[in-house]
XYZ file of N, CA and C in Angstrom:
786
model
N 0.777 -1.335 -0.016
C -0.017 0.085 -0.090
C 0.860 1.187 -0.039
N 0.604 2.214 -0.986
C 1.409 3.497 -1.012
C 1.203 4.229 0.283
N 2.309 5.042 0.734
C 2.242 5.915 1.761
C 2.517 7.386 1.292
N 1.477 8.226 1.498
C 1.732 9.621 1.212
C 2.573 10.243 2.299
N 3.629 11.022 1.950
C 4.523 11.447 3.100
C 4.268 12.892 3.035
N 4.275 13.584 4.288
C 4.094 15.015 4.361
C 5.134 15.271 5.715
N 5.677 16.632 6.007
C 6.432 16.855 7.077
C 5.449 17.318 8.119
N 5.677 17.061 9.343
C 4.743 17.662 10.354
C 3.526 16.504 10.783
N 3.292 16.576 12.030
C 2.353 15.563 12.549
C 1.051 15.785 11.776
N 0.514 17.025 11.738
C -0.841 17.318 11.213
C -0.935 16.761 9.851
N 0.030 17.005 8.927
C -0.010 16.610 7.581
C 0.209 15.014 7.483
N 0.875 14.434 8.491
C 0.970 13.000 8.418
C -0.416 12.493 8.610
N -1.133 12.892 9.742
C -2.513 12.624 10.147
C -3.507 12.714 8.751
N -3.241 13.787 8.124
C -4.040 13.963 6.842
C -3.695 12.965 5.897
N -2.481 12.704 5.739
C -2.159 11.636 4.722
C -2.683 10.203 5.165
N -2.648 9.906 6.389
C -3.205 8.631 6.876
C -4.689 8.618 6.729
N -5.394 9.810 6.904
C -6.836 9.931 6.553
C -7.112 9.789 5.161
N -6.281 10.231 4.157
C -6.395 10.134 2.787
C -6.237 8.529 2.255
N -5.256 7.935 2.947
C -5.079 6.536 2.434
C -6.254 5.523 3.176
N -6.763 6.010 4.149
C -7.826 5.213 4.808
C -9.011 5.357 3.865
N -9.328 6.487 3.457
C -10.361 6.718 2.500
C -10.287 6.029 1.065
N -8.989 5.985 0.746
C -8.659 5.238 -0.590
C -8.781 3.733 -0.303
N -8.450 3.217 0.731
C -8.540 1.817 1.043
C -10.136 1.495 1.117
N -10.950 2.203 1.792
C -12.283 2.113 1.998
C -13.021 1.928 0.622
N -12.626 3.080 -0.232
C -13.234 3.071 -1.593
C -12.936 1.904 -2.515
N -11.557 1.404 -2.426
C -11.340 0.267 -3.076
C -12.088 -0.999 -2.768
N -12.462 -1.133 -1.357
C -13.352 -2.175 -0.917
C -14.726 -1.899 -1.078
N -15.356 -0.789 -1.038
C -16.757 -0.570 -1.205
C -17.261 -0.023 -2.433
N -16.562 0.647 -3.245
C -16.956 1.266 -4.434
C -16.920 0.353 -5.658
N -17.849 -0.595 -5.485
C -17.810 -1.713 -6.643
C -19.028 -1.629 -7.614
N -19.991 -0.654 -7.397
C -21.165 -0.540 -8.261
C -20.896 -0.082 -9.673
N -19.887 0.643 -9.647
C -19.468 1.363 -10.975
C -18.190 0.763 -11.469
N -18.079 0.073 -12.401
C -16.783 -0.721 -12.827
C -15.913 0.377 -13.315
N -16.155 1.568 -13.966
C -15.131 2.497 -14.341
C -14.446 3.141 -13.070
N -15.318 3.252 -11.976
C -14.609 3.677 -10.740
C -13.781 2.706 -10.181
N -14.194 1.461 -10.087
C -13.290 0.332 -9.582
C -11.867 0.366 -10.351
N -12.029 0.518 -11.649
C -10.732 0.416 -12.403
C -9.749 1.467 -12.230
N -10.529 2.648 -12.207
C -9.634 3.843 -11.826
C -8.878 3.881 -10.450
N -9.719 3.341 -9.398
C -9.007 3.146 -8.187
C -7.852 2.132 -8.302
N -8.016 1.162 -9.028
C -6.871 0.232 -9.217
C -5.709 0.791 -9.991
N -6.071 1.709 -10.865
C -5.067 2.343 -11.804
C -4.170 3.370 -11.032
N -4.611 3.961 -9.982
C -3.858 4.967 -9.254
C -3.092 4.302 -8.048
N -3.277 2.910 -7.886
C -2.498 2.266 -6.848
C -1.070 2.711 -6.933
N -0.578 3.149 -5.675
C 1.014 3.424 -5.646
C 1.219 4.946 -6.187
N 0.285 5.672 -6.848
C 0.638 6.971 -7.247
C -0.024 7.927 -6.191
N 0.835 8.406 -5.271
C 0.567 9.233 -4.249
C -0.110 10.556 -4.664
N 0.329 11.080 -5.536
C -0.175 12.544 -6.054
C -1.585 12.278 -6.673
N -1.851 11.193 -7.356
C -3.271 10.913 -7.765
C -4.312 10.732 -6.893
N -3.733 9.796 -5.869
C -4.590 9.425 -4.720
C -4.989 10.639 -3.974
N -3.969 11.477 -3.612
C -4.157 12.682 -2.871
C -5.105 13.620 -3.557
N -5.096 13.687 -4.807
C -6.045 14.756 -5.582
C -7.421 14.300 -5.529
N -7.583 12.983 -5.421
C -8.972 12.431 -5.498
C -9.641 12.389 -4.172
N -8.690 12.410 -2.991
C -9.306 12.134 -1.719
C -9.023 13.270 -0.576
N -8.308 14.311 -1.151
C -7.966 15.328 0.008
C -8.902 16.103 0.637
N -10.139 16.084 -0.183
C -11.301 16.782 0.298
C -12.506 16.206 -0.165
N -13.782 16.539 0.281
C -15.018 16.211 -0.339
C -15.482 17.296 -1.318
N -16.116 16.694 -2.462
C -16.601 17.718 -3.440
C -17.629 18.677 -2.691
N -17.526 19.863 -2.711
C -18.376 20.642 -2.017
C -19.697 20.840 -2.661
N -20.738 20.873 -1.877
C -21.952 21.219 -2.236
C -22.238 22.620 -1.966
N -22.244 23.474 -3.086
C -22.212 24.909 -2.962
C -23.772 25.446 -3.144
N -23.772 26.676 -3.450
C -25.186 27.273 -3.578
C -26.032 26.583 -4.666
N -25.292 26.354 -5.827
C -25.880 25.802 -6.913
C -25.925 24.303 -6.967
N -25.340 23.725 -6.040
C -25.043 22.098 -6.027
C -23.780 21.609 -6.196
N -23.598 20.497 -6.763
C -22.123 19.976 -7.004
C -21.538 20.241 -8.305
N -20.470 20.373 -8.462
C -19.757 20.256 -9.804
C -18.271 20.018 -9.543
N -17.827 19.218 -10.585
C -16.547 18.635 -10.442
C -15.986 17.744 -11.602
N -14.843 17.267 -11.476
C -14.278 16.390 -12.657
C -14.848 15.008 -12.323
N -15.245 14.358 -13.325
C -15.839 12.983 -13.316
C -14.615 11.959 -13.036
N -14.969 11.117 -11.966
C -13.865 10.060 -11.694
C -14.154 9.517 -10.181
N -13.133 8.964 -9.775
C -13.273 8.118 -8.550
C -12.708 9.004 -7.267
N -13.371 9.042 -6.154
C -12.875 9.504 -5.080
C -13.915 10.781 -4.453
N -13.689 11.147 -3.255
C -14.540 12.014 -2.583
C -14.537 13.516 -3.268
N -13.289 13.661 -3.913
C -13.245 15.133 -4.739
C -13.604 14.943 -6.090
N -14.542 13.982 -6.604
C -14.966 13.826 -7.958
C -16.422 13.630 -8.106
N -16.816 13.801 -9.345
C -18.266 13.568 -9.590
C -18.439 12.185 -9.903
N -19.120 11.279 -9.349
C -19.475 9.905 -9.482
C -20.683 9.527 -8.781
N -21.177 8.346 -8.980
C -22.444 7.957 -8.436
C -22.503 7.942 -6.764
N -21.366 7.848 -6.182
C -21.276 7.897 -4.849
C -21.438 9.263 -4.175
N -20.681 10.171 -4.828
C -20.915 11.606 -4.393
C -22.243 12.087 -4.864
N -22.721 11.690 -5.913
C -24.036 12.141 -6.462
C -25.162 11.570 -5.302
N -25.158 10.282 -5.065
C -26.035 9.666 -4.072
C -25.916 10.194 -2.696
N -24.902 10.673 -2.237
C -24.540 11.325 -0.933
C -25.459 12.653 -0.994
N -25.224 13.458 -2.020
C -25.797 14.687 -2.135
C -27.383 14.492 -2.157
N -27.741 13.504 -3.007
C -29.064 13.233 -3.108
C -29.818 12.723 -1.785
N -29.091 12.114 -0.904
C -29.477 11.798 0.386
C -29.699 12.921 1.365
N -28.919 13.916 1.255
C -28.937 15.224 1.887
C -30.220 16.067 1.300
N -30.414 15.968 0.067
C -31.687 16.692 -0.539
C -32.898 15.990 -0.165
N -32.755 14.510 0.076
C -34.103 13.788 0.304
C -34.427 14.135 1.902
N -33.350 14.226 2.703
C -33.579 14.669 4.080
C -34.166 15.961 4.335
N -33.557 16.943 3.417
C -34.133 18.263 3.380
C -35.584 18.365 3.134
N -35.996 17.608 1.909
C -37.388 17.531 1.545
C -38.239 16.920 2.623
N -37.768 15.808 3.339
C -38.538 15.153 4.309
C -38.837 16.175 5.460
N -37.781 17.091 5.784
C -38.020 17.811 6.987
C -38.679 19.227 6.660
N -38.861 19.443 5.424
C -39.252 20.826 4.913
C -40.785 20.768 4.900
N -41.602 19.635 4.842
C -42.799 19.616 4.873
C -43.535 19.904 3.576
N -42.750 20.039 2.506
C -43.370 20.347 1.221
C -43.746 19.106 0.433
N -44.076 19.208 -0.776
C -44.567 18.067 -1.567
C -43.458 17.094 -1.632
N -43.729 15.736 -1.437
C -42.565 14.729 -1.358
C -42.423 14.019 -2.802
N -42.197 14.926 -3.788
C -41.853 14.474 -5.098
C -40.806 15.398 -5.647
N -40.061 14.941 -6.697
C -39.001 15.541 -7.268
C -39.124 15.405 -8.756
N -38.615 16.515 -9.566
C -38.448 16.172 -10.979
C -36.879 16.172 -11.256
N -36.542 15.200 -12.150
C -34.975 14.942 -12.597
C -34.851 15.127 -13.994
N -33.849 15.868 -14.380
C -33.398 15.980 -15.761
C -31.831 15.696 -16.000
N -31.454 15.626 -17.193
C -30.050 15.454 -17.409
C -29.718 15.917 -18.814
N -28.364 16.269 -18.965
C -28.025 16.689 -20.285
C -27.137 15.600 -20.958
N -26.270 15.964 -21.994
C -25.667 14.882 -22.723
C -24.236 14.690 -22.183
N -23.834 15.097 -21.024
C -22.491 15.160 -20.491
C -22.077 13.646 -20.128
N -20.949 13.324 -20.112
C -20.473 12.044 -19.650
C -21.094 11.619 -18.285
N -21.776 10.391 -18.324
C -22.387 9.871 -17.014
C -23.508 10.643 -16.656
N -24.100 11.476 -17.333
C -25.274 12.348 -16.961
C -26.568 11.296 -16.697
N -26.803 10.583 -17.661
C -28.007 9.590 -17.342
C -27.636 8.703 -16.168
N -26.647 8.179 -15.976
C -26.352 7.290 -14.925
C -26.481 8.034 -13.581
N -25.931 9.330 -13.503
C -26.099 10.168 -12.233
C -27.612 10.418 -12.044
N -28.354 10.601 -13.009
C -29.809 11.012 -12.895
C -30.505 9.769 -12.361
N -30.269 8.636 -12.802
C -30.996 7.298 -12.470
C -30.404 7.042 -10.945
N -29.202 7.381 -10.571
C -28.677 7.134 -9.275
C -29.469 8.038 -8.200
N -29.562 9.242 -8.653
C -30.348 10.153 -7.856
C -31.798 9.740 -7.711
N -32.399 9.308 -8.765
C -33.778 8.812 -8.633
C -33.936 7.553 -7.690
N -32.921 6.772 -7.621
C -33.061 5.552 -6.733
C -32.994 5.968 -5.369
N -32.094 6.998 -4.994
C -32.021 7.473 -3.644
C -33.341 8.116 -3.250
N -33.979 9.101 -4.075
C -35.186 9.582 -3.752
C -36.215 8.527 -3.495
N -36.235 7.656 -4.478
C -37.260 6.576 -4.267
C -36.997 5.900 -3.028
N -35.752 5.477 -2.676
C -35.411 4.830 -1.396
C -35.940 5.495 -0.156
N -36.075 6.799 -0.215
C -36.555 7.813 0.716
C -38.009 7.998 0.836
N -38.737 7.245 -0.117
C -40.225 7.478 -0.179
C -40.598 8.739 -0.969
N -39.659 9.270 -1.745
C -40.036 10.495 -2.457
C -40.219 10.083 -3.964
N -41.454 10.483 -4.519
C -41.801 10.178 -5.758
C -40.894 10.952 -6.804
N -40.423 10.268 -7.931
C -39.574 10.829 -8.960
C -40.266 10.994 -10.303
N -40.210 12.151 -10.858
C -40.597 12.346 -12.269
C -39.194 12.629 -13.034
N -38.997 11.651 -14.097
C -37.731 11.951 -14.693
C -37.927 11.870 -16.238
N -37.159 12.656 -16.884
C -37.224 12.754 -18.332
C -36.675 11.522 -18.928
N -37.177 11.002 -19.955
C -36.585 9.782 -20.563
C -35.367 9.919 -21.419
N -35.134 11.280 -21.851
C -34.005 11.630 -22.567
C -33.506 12.811 -22.208
N -32.390 13.254 -22.735
C -31.774 14.578 -22.349
C -32.522 15.724 -22.603
N -32.593 16.769 -21.781
C -33.345 17.929 -21.813
C -32.526 19.140 -21.335
N -32.871 20.356 -21.880
C -32.109 21.558 -21.489
C -32.718 21.841 -20.136
N -31.843 22.571 -19.376
C -32.168 23.185 -17.887
C -33.700 23.648 -17.771
N -34.058 24.789 -18.759
C -35.396 25.126 -18.266
C -36.566 24.276 -18.281
N -36.439 23.090 -18.850
C -37.559 22.163 -19.089
C -37.612 21.438 -17.639
N -36.404 21.346 -16.918
C -36.461 20.872 -15.594
C -37.245 21.817 -14.597
N -36.859 23.139 -14.741
C -37.713 24.056 -13.951
C -39.171 24.012 -14.218
N -39.566 23.870 -15.555
C -40.888 23.744 -15.917
C -41.634 22.457 -15.250
N -40.839 21.421 -15.266
C -41.466 20.186 -14.747
C -41.728 20.304 -13.378
N -40.920 20.963 -12.522
C -40.992 21.163 -11.229
C -42.308 21.849 -10.864
N -42.480 22.913 -11.603
C -43.726 23.745 -11.381
C -44.959 23.046 -11.884
N -45.062 22.565 -13.047
C -46.244 21.865 -13.588
C -46.672 20.648 -12.956
N -45.692 19.919 -12.238
C -46.040 18.572 -11.656
C -46.133 18.873 -10.123
N -45.968 20.030 -9.682
C -46.198 20.416 -8.215
C -45.053 19.806 -7.351
N -43.879 19.790 -7.729
C -42.809 19.002 -7.089
C -42.202 19.791 -5.985
N -41.733 19.102 -4.859
C -41.094 19.969 -3.926
C -39.688 20.300 -4.064
N -39.095 19.764 -5.181
C -37.490 20.106 -5.430
C -37.409 19.447 -6.941
N -36.268 19.810 -7.428
C -35.824 19.252 -8.666
C -34.181 19.085 -8.721
N -33.789 18.272 -9.546
C -32.290 18.071 -9.786
C -31.988 17.997 -11.212
N -31.126 18.754 -11.626
C -30.565 18.886 -13.109
C -29.270 18.439 -13.165
N -28.881 17.255 -13.858
C -27.536 16.888 -14.029
C -26.734 17.657 -15.132
N -25.933 18.463 -14.863
C -25.289 19.224 -15.946
C -24.136 20.102 -15.258
N -23.231 20.389 -16.103
C -22.114 21.384 -15.509
C -21.971 22.550 -16.391
N -23.127 22.874 -17.093
C -23.156 24.086 -17.904
C -22.035 24.351 -18.830
N -21.403 25.221 -18.676
C -20.287 25.657 -19.543
C -18.832 25.050 -19.331
N -18.707 24.237 -18.381
C -17.307 23.848 -17.948
C -16.934 22.653 -19.061
N -15.477 22.492 -19.056
C -14.949 21.524 -19.940
C -15.703 20.229 -19.900
N -15.412 19.254 -20.883
C -16.134 17.942 -20.928
C -15.849 17.051 -19.875
N -14.658 17.091 -19.271
C -14.298 16.246 -18.137
C -15.239 16.563 -16.781
N -15.859 17.571 -16.738
C -16.763 17.943 -15.554
C -18.134 17.393 -15.810
N -18.804 17.236 -14.550
C -20.218 17.121 -14.599
C -20.745 17.797 -13.398
N -22.017 18.016 -13.197
C -22.462 18.659 -12.036
C -24.060 18.211 -11.633
N -24.308 18.827 -10.418
C -25.539 18.455 -10.061
C -26.251 19.795 -9.407
N -27.239 20.163 -10.115
C -27.913 21.354 -9.716
C -29.180 21.237 -8.962
N -29.449 21.832 -7.725
C -30.467 21.534 -6.785
C -31.442 22.728 -7.152
N -32.739 22.393 -7.084
C -33.700 23.375 -7.410
C -34.809 23.141 -6.266
N -35.519 24.340 -5.910
C -36.614 24.274 -4.929
C -38.052 24.059 -5.732
N -39.066 23.983 -4.985
C -40.346 23.884 -5.412
C -40.956 24.975 -6.252
N -40.074 26.045 -6.317
C -40.533 27.241 -7.163
C -39.837 27.090 -8.601
N -39.001 26.132 -8.813
C -38.436 25.852 -10.070
C -37.246 26.512 -10.189
N -36.668 27.302 -9.159
C -35.431 28.079 -9.100
C -34.521 27.288 -8.452
N -33.094 27.742 -8.580
C -31.992 27.012 -7.838
C -32.163 27.386 -6.405
N -31.867 26.252 -5.612
C -32.088 26.724 -3.991
C -31.393 27.891 -3.628
N -32.217 28.620 -2.756
C -31.539 30.039 -2.166
C -30.627 29.576 -1.049
N -29.840 30.585 -0.781
C -28.586 30.385 0.194
C -29.043 29.661 1.309
N -30.120 30.063 1.986
C -30.455 29.406 3.337
C -30.824 27.935 3.210
N -31.569 27.566 2.005
C -31.860 26.309 1.831
C -30.659 25.369 1.489
N -29.770 25.982 0.595
C -28.577 25.335 0.267
C -27.658 25.067 1.456
N -27.688 26.027 2.343
C -26.829 25.697 3.576
C -27.373 24.506 4.434
N -28.846 24.406 4.600
C -29.410 23.319 5.176
C -29.042 22.013 4.503
N -29.081 22.019 3.214
C -28.766 20.750 2.386
C -27.358 20.378 2.563
N -26.361 21.339 2.580
C -24.993 21.165 2.946
C -24.950 20.502 4.343
N -25.576 21.097 5.423
C -25.485 20.498 6.628
C -26.010 19.102 6.692
N -27.076 18.772 6.167
C -27.627 17.362 6.123
C -26.676 16.390 5.342
N -26.144 16.892 4.152
C -25.293 16.096 3.404
C -24.000 15.627 4.139
N -23.385 16.532 4.933
C -22.183 16.327 5.638
C -22.302 15.300 6.621
N -23.570 15.074 7.167
C -23.869 13.866 8.122
C -24.142 12.430 7.439
N -24.037 12.501 6.145
C -24.425 11.277 5.528
C -23.103 10.496 5.294
N -22.939 9.195 5.548
C -21.930 8.277 5.282
C -22.138 7.942 3.863
N -20.944 8.118 3.125
C -21.179 7.965 1.601
C -21.460 6.577 1.192
N -21.114 5.489 2.002
C -21.400 4.107 1.788
C -22.601 3.592 2.610
N -22.636 3.884 3.815
C -23.676 3.194 4.700
C -24.883 4.164 5.041
N -24.803 5.399 4.641
C -25.828 6.267 4.922
C -26.751 6.664 3.915
N -26.656 5.883 2.802
C -27.571 6.296 1.698
C -28.722 5.177 1.485
N -29.897 5.699 1.399
C -31.028 4.821 1.138
C -31.202 4.717 -0.376
N -31.533 3.611 -0.840
C -31.624 3.394 -2.198
C -32.680 2.255 -2.621
N -33.418 2.559 -3.684
C -34.213 1.444 -4.185
C -33.971 1.324 -5.702
N -33.665 0.104 -6.272
C -33.258 -0.170 -7.476
C -34.220 0.542 -8.494
N -33.746 1.185 -9.554
C -34.592 2.013 -10.448
C -35.643 1.230 -10.972
N -35.424 0.039 -11.628
C -36.428 -0.680 -12.299
C -37.590 -1.096 -11.166
N -37.180 -1.525 -9.899
C -38.167 -1.812 -8.893
C -38.887 -0.660 -8.552
N -38.344 0.483 -8.367
C -38.918 1.699 -7.995
C -39.955 2.147 -9.120
N -39.561 1.928 -10.261
C -40.695 2.118 -11.443
C -41.845 1.241 -11.397
N -41.524 -0.016 -10.959
C -42.821 -0.899 -10.944
C -43.516 -0.577 -9.715
N -43.005 -0.137 -8.615
C -43.891 0.319 -7.447
C -44.408 1.700 -7.617
N -44.090 2.299 -8.745
C -44.679 3.764 -9.110
C -44.074 4.852 -8.297
N -42.799 4.502 -7.891
C -41.993 5.689 -7.105
C -41.205 6.317 -8.269
N -41.011 5.857 -9.227
C -40.123 6.507 -10.314
C -41.126 6.457 -11.590
N -41.278 7.655 -12.149
C -42.248 7.717 -13.356
C -41.579 8.677 -14.437
N -41.630 8.070 -15.593
C -41.119 8.880 -16.753
C -42.026 9.948 -16.995
N -41.631 11.315 -17.347
C -42.415 12.307 -17.651
C -43.122 12.136 -18.950
N -44.409 12.385 -18.982
C -45.249 12.275 -20.300
C -44.868 13.304 -21.301
N -44.927 12.833 -22.586
C -44.576 13.757 -23.679
C -45.606 14.947 -23.692
N -46.638 14.833 -23.091
C -47.532 15.961 -23.071
C -47.160 17.024 -22.215
N -46.306 16.802 -21.265
C -45.620 17.931 -20.457
C -44.678 18.659 -21.508
N -44.013 17.947 -22.325
C -43.118 18.631 -23.277
C -43.838 19.393 -24.237
N -44.875 18.870 -24.812
C -45.713 19.610 -25.543
C -46.242 20.927 -24.999
N -46.740 20.809 -23.683
C -47.249 21.932 -22.913
C -46.080 23.028 -22.707
N -44.866 22.688 -22.490
C -43.742 23.698 -22.444
C -43.510 24.268 -23.846
N -43.604 23.593 -24.824
C -43.422 24.101 -26.153
C -44.581 25.170 -26.625
N -45.717 24.851 -26.181
C -46.960 25.707 -26.249
C -46.768 27.059 -25.585
N -46.114 26.924 -24.299
C -45.819 28.189 -23.517
C -44.726 29.011 -24.238
N -43.902 28.345 -24.814
C -42.822 29.082 -25.591
C -43.365 29.851 -26.769
N -44.237 29.012 -27.521
C -44.885 29.556 -28.660
C -45.713 30.828 -28.347
N -46.326 30.876 -27.279
C -47.222 32.086 -26.847
C -46.182 33.306 -26.731
N -44.990 33.150 -26.690
C -44.176 34.378 -26.478
C -43.859 34.989 -27.817
N -44.293 34.335 -28.797
C -44.071 34.877 -30.155
C -44.661 36.251 -30.388
N -43.972 37.306 -30.757
C -44.436 38.527 -30.908
C -45.328 38.764 -32.245
N -44.821 38.178 -33.357
C -45.558 38.228 -34.494
C -45.430 36.984 -35.431
N -46.083 36.053 -35.198
C -45.881 34.909 -36.150
C -45.908 34.983 -37.602
N -46.823 36.000 -38.045
C -46.954 36.190 -39.597
C -45.756 36.582 -40.181
N -45.070 37.478 -39.403
C -43.800 38.089 -39.892
C -42.817 36.977 -40.255
N -42.700 36.081 -39.244
C -41.731 34.833 -39.287
C -42.156 34.024 -40.440
N -43.414 33.747 -40.599
C -43.854 32.906 -41.653
C -43.445 33.512 -43.154
N -43.733 34.801 -43.280
C -43.610 35.335 -44.709
C -42.308 35.954 -44.952
N -41.408 36.104 -43.970
C -40.053 36.645 -44.129
C -39.103 35.591 -44.912
N -38.037 36.204 -45.533
C -37.170 35.062 -46.083
C -35.995 34.679 -45.032
N -36.333 35.034 -43.818
C -35.162 34.763 -42.805
C -35.007 33.466 -42.687
N -33.632 33.037 -42.644
C -33.055 31.805 -42.329
C -32.116 31.770 -41.170
N -32.161 30.705 -40.410
C -31.607 30.681 -39.228
C -30.573 29.536 -39.132
N -29.376 29.687 -38.673
C -28.421 28.510 -38.625
C -28.394 28.277 -36.960
N -28.804 27.095 -36.529
C -28.889 26.603 -35.213
C -27.855 25.589 -34.911
N -26.946 25.762 -33.776
C -26.082 24.768 -33.415
C -26.490 24.407 -32.032
N -26.765 23.077 -31.747
C -27.111 22.690 -30.550
C -26.069 22.349 -29.546
N -24.748 22.687 -29.994
C -23.537 22.327 -29.162
C -23.571 20.896 -28.856
N -23.819 20.442 -27.515
C -23.808 19.145 -27.199
C -25.109 18.510 -27.305
N -26.185 19.254 -27.504
C -27.337 18.534 -28.036
C -28.573 18.680 -26.926
N -28.545 19.143 -25.815
C -29.550 19.136 -24.961
C -30.764 19.869 -25.511
N -30.513 20.941 -26.121
C -31.580 21.757 -26.695
C -32.057 21.401 -28.169
N -31.476 20.379 -28.799
C -31.772 19.973 -30.136
C -33.117 19.834 -30.416
N -33.777 18.666 -29.817
C -35.203 18.439 -30.103
C -36.115 19.643 -29.803
N -36.155 20.198 -28.632
C -37.225 21.245 -28.323
C -36.981 22.503 -29.251
N -35.823 22.966 -29.458
C -35.447 24.153 -30.202
C -35.951 23.832 -31.666
N -35.535 22.820 -32.182
C -36.087 22.478 -33.681
C -37.502 22.295 -33.798
N -38.266 21.808 -32.497
C -39.566 21.648 -32.704
C -40.353 23.125 -32.502
N -39.821 23.979 -31.817
C -40.362 25.345 -31.690
C -40.103 26.142 -32.935
N -38.944 25.978 -33.535
C -38.624 26.730 -34.765
C -39.598 26.222 -35.964
N -39.928 24.862 -35.943
C -40.919 24.327 -36.917
C -42.185 24.873 -36.606
């Protein structure tokens, strides 16, 4: 087993703590084969182990954001599930609607993280409404409001480089959590043991029990109708020779944007 070396007693204790976390993850982090392989690949590499475990990925005002990979300082199903347990505890104590909307974009692992979050909410007795394919962020906010949910989660890292992903937390108003609520979620998340403190229900089992439900296409159509209502003068658009070039970048807005342009 590699030993991370620092000068001074405090740093030596820090190194021991990091190595203990690394050992624990090699033993417990077996659900995701990519994570298990990565943990084995950094065996003996003190710098790489340190970078993955020297801190916990912080749950800030907007939620989580970080490089995808293995460790407490990375975006992975374990850090996502821990944050979701904190969110679930917050929903349970807040007294609002015991339901959430979940959406995800096209980033690496986005769908896996969305499903993992859904499993934790379902495991805590919170109904999940989840999109069946990638969607842009505004459609998550819309779903929260239209379905009367107590919260929402959007898996995205917005403008960050491709090696990142993120977890944006929303309140029942369809807006990102305010500072007071974020601080409460942070407080609750910090109490959660990343392996033993998370309640989960298998996604397929949760779907059969009605705890996870795919969002109906009618809600998407409803969103598009609301967007269309914002048109100032449809006739000008229909009769003008205007041509539009649209690039969906990574694709989250591809279908809804083309639908509304049509």
